[in-house]
Tab-separated table of C-alpha atoms in Angstrom:
chain	number	residue	atom	x	y	z
A	328	MET	CA	-1.057	6.653	6.151
A	329	ASP	CA	-4.387	6.390	7.871
A	330	GLN	CA	-5.953	3.017	7.184
A	331	LYS	CA	-9.089	2.653	9.200
A	332	LYS	CA	-10.743	0.205	6.834
A	333	SER	CA	-10.152	-3.515	7.073
A	334	LEU	CA	-8.196	-5.299	4.376
A	335	LYS	CA	-11.361	-7.085	3.217
A	336	LYS	CA	-13.293	-3.834	2.785
A	337	ARG	CA	-10.388	-2.169	1.010
A	338	ARG	CA	-10.071	-5.098	-1.392
A	339	LEU	CA	-13.803	-4.955	-2.082
A	340	GLY	CA	-13.414	-1.240	-2.821
A	341	VAL	CA	-10.571	-1.927	-5.252
A	342	VAL	CA	-12.627	-4.590	-7.067
A	343	LEU	CA	-15.692	-2.318	-7.255
A	344	ASN	CA	-13.587	0.538	-8.603
A	345	TYR	CA	-12.250	-1.646	-11.408
A	346	ILE	CA	-15.688	-3.108	-12.127
A	347	GLY	CA	-16.958	0.461	-12.542
A	348	LEU	CA	-14.072	1.305	-14.852
A	349	ILE	CA	-14.579	-1.789	-17.019
A	350	LEU	CA	-18.341	-1.190	-17.150
A	351	LEU	CA	-17.712	2.403	-18.241
A	352	MET	CA	-15.365	1.351	-21.060
A	353	ILE	CA	-17.462	-1.573	-22.312
A	354	THR	CA	-20.730	0.396	-22.249
A	355	TYR	CA	-19.163	3.294	-24.133
A	356	GLU	CA	-17.590	0.963	-26.683
A	357	TYR	CA	-20.883	-0.877	-27.186
A	358	ALA	CA	-22.879	2.375	-27.460
A	359	GLU	CA	-20.480	3.713	-30.062
A	360	THR	CA	-20.924	0.625	-32.257
A	361	THR	CA	-24.708	0.534	-31.871
A	362	ALA	CA	-26.542	3.628	-30.700
A	363	TRP	CA	-26.947	5.466	-27.416
A	364	ASP	CA	-30.206	4.765	-25.616
A	365	THR	CA	-31.558	5.374	-22.116
A	366	LEU	CA	-30.283	2.043	-20.789
A	367	LEU	CA	-26.728	2.660	-21.992
A	368	VAL	CA	-26.705	6.209	-20.638
A	369	SER	CA	-27.998	4.874	-17.298
A	370	LEU	CA	-25.262	2.227	-17.276
A	371	GLU	CA	-22.629	4.902	-17.917
A	372	ILE	CA	-23.973	7.009	-15.041
A	373	ILE	CA	-24.041	3.951	-12.749
A	374	ALA	CA	-20.436	3.103	-13.740
A	375	ILE	CA	-19.281	6.662	-13.003
A	376	LEU	CA	-21.073	6.590	-9.640
A	377	ILE	CA	-19.470	3.233	-8.747
A	378	ILE	CA	-16.038	4.648	-9.622
A	379	LEU	CA	-16.570	7.857	-7.643
A	380	ILE	CA	-18.029	6.197	-4.546
A	381	SER	CA	-15.483	3.353	-4.402
A	382	PHE	CA	-12.651	5.836	-5.030
A	383	SER	CA	-13.841	7.993	-2.176
A	384	PHE	CA	-14.134	5.094	0.304
A	385	THR	CA	-11.095	3.077	-0.773
A	386	TYR	CA	-8.513	5.672	-1.678
A	387	TRP	CA	-9.524	9.102	-0.448
A	388	LYS	CA	-10.913	8.431	3.039
A	389	THR	CA	-8.152	5.932	3.841
A	390	SER	CA	-5.538	8.523	2.738
A	391	LEU	CA	-3.989	5.950	0.399
A	392	TRP	CA	-4.292	8.367	-2.488
A	393	GLN	CA	-2.549	11.129	-0.552
A	394	PHE	CA	0.067	8.650	0.720
A	395	ILE	CA	1.110	7.476	-2.740
A	396	HIS	CA	1.430	11.092	-3.905
A	397	LYS	CA	3.450	12.328	-0.919
A	398	PRO	CA	6.919	13.760	-1.604
A	399	PHE	CA	9.677	11.232	-0.837
A	400	LYS	CA	11.149	13.401	1.914
A	401	GLU	CA	7.931	13.054	3.927
A	402	LEU	CA	8.091	9.247	3.946
A	403	ASP	CA	10.067	7.065	6.321
A	404	GLU	CA	12.221	4.162	5.122
A	405	ARG	CA	9.453	1.524	5.349
A	406	GLU	CA	7.016	3.768	3.498
A	407	LEU	CA	9.639	4.480	0.842
A	408	GLN	CA	10.127	0.747	0.374
A	409	LEU	CA	6.369	0.244	0.221
A	410	THR	CA	5.766	2.960	-2.373
A	411	GLY	CA	8.804	1.815	-4.364
A	412	ASN	CA	7.466	-1.746	-4.507
A	413	SER	CA	3.940	-0.679	-5.401
A	414	LEU	CA	5.234	1.572	-8.205
A	415	ARG	CA	7.377	-1.273	-9.530
A	416	TYR	CA	4.413	-3.691	-9.612
A	417	ALA	CA	2.154	-0.986	-11.029
A	418	TYR	CA	4.575	-0.342	-13.878
A	419	ALA	CA	4.663	-4.045	-14.815
A	420	ILE	CA	0.889	-4.518	-14.535
A	421	PHE	CA	0.050	-1.332	-16.429
A	422	THR	CA	2.458	-2.138	-19.276
A	423	THR	CA	1.001	-5.631	-19.681
A	424	ILE	CA	-2.636	-4.498	-19.603
A	425	ALA	CA	-2.076	-1.443	-21.826
A	426	LEU	CA	-0.210	-3.544	-24.394
A	427	THR	CA	-2.973	-6.173	-24.369
A	428	ILE	CA	-5.628	-3.486	-24.937
A	429	PHE	CA	-3.600	-1.876	-27.750
A	430	LEU	CA	-3.115	-5.267	-29.418
A	431	LEU	CA	-6.808	-6.140	-29.142
A	432	TYR	CA	-7.810	-2.768	-30.589
A	433	SER	CA	-5.423	-3.180	-33.465
A	434	LEU	CA	-6.513	-6.789	-34.018
A	435	PHE	CA	-10.196	-5.845	-34.214
A	436	GLU	CA	-9.365	-2.640	-36.137
A	437	ARG	CA	-11.024	-0.375	-33.628
A	438	ASN	CA	-10.251	3.251	-32.983
A	439	PHE	CA	-9.294	4.541	-29.576
A	440	ASN	CA	-11.941	6.678	-27.966
A	441	ILE	CA	-11.774	9.360	-25.303
A	442	VAL	CA	-13.255	7.103	-22.594
A	443	LEU	CA	-10.596	4.440	-23.176
A	444	THR	CA	-7.828	7.047	-23.072
A	445	VAL	CA	-9.138	8.674	-19.894
A	446	SER	CA	-9.718	5.249	-18.300
A	447	LEU	CA	-6.143	4.188	-19.060
A	448	ILE	CA	-4.753	7.418	-17.569
A	449	TYR	CA	-6.941	6.945	-14.490
A	450	PHE	CA	-5.851	3.285	-14.288
A	451	ALA	CA	-2.164	4.241	-14.438
A	452	HIS	CA	-2.706	6.817	-11.729
A	453	ILE	CA	-4.759	4.626	-9.410
A	454	LEU	CA	-2.785	1.380	-9.772
A	455	PRO	CA	-0.011	1.997	-7.183
A	456	ALA	CA	-2.648	2.949	-4.584
A	457	SER	CA	-4.704	-0.153	-5.546
A	458	ILE	CA	-1.705	-2.376	-4.922
A	459	LEU	CA	-1.189	-0.799	-1.508
A	460	ALA	CA	-4.900	-1.091	-0.689
A	461	TRP	CA	-4.723	-4.767	-1.666
A	462	ILE	CA	-1.570	-5.785	0.215
A	463	GLU	CA	-1.198	-3.422	3.155
A	464	LYS	CA	-2.220	-4.983	6.454
A	465	GLU	CA	-4.222	-3.113	9.010
A	466	VAL	CA	-2.216	-1.160	11.528
B	552	MET	CA	18.741	-12.232	-2.229
B	553	LYS	CA	16.662	-13.813	0.486
B	554	ILE	CA	16.245	-11.400	3.368
B	555	ARG	CA	16.634	-12.903	6.824
B	556	LYS	CA	14.066	-12.174	9.480
B	557	LEU	CA	15.282	-9.921	12.268
B	558	TYR	CA	13.966	-10.534	15.778
B	559	ASN	CA	13.800	-7.652	18.211
B	560	ARG	CA	12.864	-6.536	21.727
B	561	ILE	CA	11.377	-3.186	20.743
B	562	ALA	CA	7.862	-3.923	22.060
B	563	ILE	CA	9.033	-5.122	25.476
B	564	LEU	CA	11.543	-2.277	25.888
B	565	ARG	CA	9.004	0.331	24.831
B	566	GLN	CA	6.413	-1.000	27.275
B	567	GLU	CA	9.001	-1.233	30.041
B	568	ARG	CA	9.911	2.441	29.560
B	569	GLY	CA	6.265	3.470	29.291
B	570	ILE	CA	6.695	5.048	25.875
B	571	SER	CA	3.826	5.057	23.386
B	572	ARG	CA	4.343	4.018	19.769
B	573	LYS	CA	3.782	7.605	18.728
B	574	GLU	CA	6.429	8.914	21.125
B	575	LEU	CA	8.986	6.355	20.000
B	576	ALA	CA	8.147	7.109	16.369
B	577	GLU	CA	8.754	10.827	16.949
B	578	LYS	CA	12.075	10.119	18.665
B	579	ILE	CA	13.425	7.997	15.831
B	580	GLY	CA	11.778	9.958	13.011
B	581	VAL	CA	9.381	7.439	11.499
B	582	ASN	CA	5.622	7.086	11.106
B	583	PHE	CA	4.006	5.480	14.181
B	584	GLN	CA	2.681	2.650	12.014
B	585	THR	CA	6.253	1.687	11.225
B	586	ILE	CA	6.763	1.015	14.952
B	587	GLY	CA	3.924	-1.528	14.746
B	588	TYR	CA	5.585	-3.242	11.804
B	589	LEU	CA	8.926	-3.296	13.631
B	590	GLU	CA	7.395	-4.706	16.811
B	591	ARG	CA	5.611	-7.450	14.900
B	592	GLU	CA	8.916	-8.191	13.141
B	593	GLU	CA	7.283	-7.633	9.784
B	594	TYR	CA	9.845	-5.069	8.736
B	595	ASN	CA	13.633	-5.150	9.039
B	596	PRO	CA	15.008	-1.709	9.856
B	597	SER	CA	18.007	-0.193	8.123
B	598	LEU	CA	21.249	-0.007	10.076
B	599	ASP	CA	20.677	3.708	10.599
B	600	LEU	CA	17.212	3.136	12.057
B	601	ALA	CA	18.475	0.270	14.232
B	602	PHE	CA	21.139	2.593	15.654
B	603	ARG	CA	18.567	5.297	16.322
B	604	ILE	CA	16.419	2.757	18.217
B	605	SER	CA	19.406	1.553	20.261
B	606	GLU	CA	20.288	5.186	21.086
B	607	VAL	CA	16.740	5.861	22.335
B	608	PHE	CA	16.845	2.830	24.641
B	609	GLY	CA	20.506	3.325	25.541
B	610	LEU	CA	21.268	-0.310	24.838
B	611	PRO	CA	23.679	-2.120	22.493
B	612	ILE	CA	22.237	-2.888	19.093
B	613	ASP	CA	22.786	-6.657	19.484
B	614	PHE	CA	20.722	-6.612	22.678
B	615	ILE	CA	17.720	-5.274	20.762
B	616	PHE	CA	18.112	-7.026	17.399
B	617	SER	CA	19.100	-10.557	16.503
B	618	THR	CA	18.908	-12.918	13.564
B	619	LYS	CA	17.879	-15.692	15.981
B	620	PRO	CA	14.783	-15.693	18.197
B	621	LEU	CA	15.532	-13.669	21.331
B	622	LYS	CA	15.317	-15.165	24.784
B	623	PRO	CA	12.996	-13.526	27.339
B	624	LEU	CA	14.767	-10.851	29.388
B	625	SER	CA	14.195	-12.819	32.626
B	626	GLN	CA	16.083	-15.802	31.170
B	627	VAL	CA	18.937	-13.539	30.066
B	628	LEU	CA	19.193	-12.186	33.629
B	629	ILE	CA	19.212	-15.677	35.187
B	630	GLU	CA	21.942	-16.819	32.807
B	631	LYS	CA	24.019	-13.723	33.581
B	632	PHE	CA	23.968	-13.988	37.383
């Protein structure tokens, strides 16, 4: 795992990535209830750009993304422990957040949309790497 | 279960033998960053890894690892002779 970025910068990247994701979901949800206009389209584009840029700097260039998707046989015992822990936390966090979203949607009688579905899949996929980016010290 | 901290002499032994972290990592089959974690005592190795480290240095395992803070090597020598 190549972690050239400081912990502070990585954490900022994680926060920005999630801000982008939340902005994307909220803007889409709002636009669907009202109507699409230039401002909302611009906000969606900005959100996508935030997600892409922060993903590139936080997960791709630091190799965290590649690390979390490595086959087990390529990891040493500390890395196995690290990925195991991050997957365990990710499972708990994802279940809680997904259940909360499902409950809120059912409570407010809203239909799931494609952006929410894609965002949740992305969230599930990115979460273990986010946890590593958040807790792993610099080497 | 609360895991006890393991103290070790990996850093001093590695420097004494003039081996880089990367070289030691290759010899024991781990990522070089894991050597950093071991030297800073932020990661407790498995028994298998501890044996591999002791084999590389040619020293008994209890000379390299301990559950109590390790004395400096100079003090160990003075006490021995």
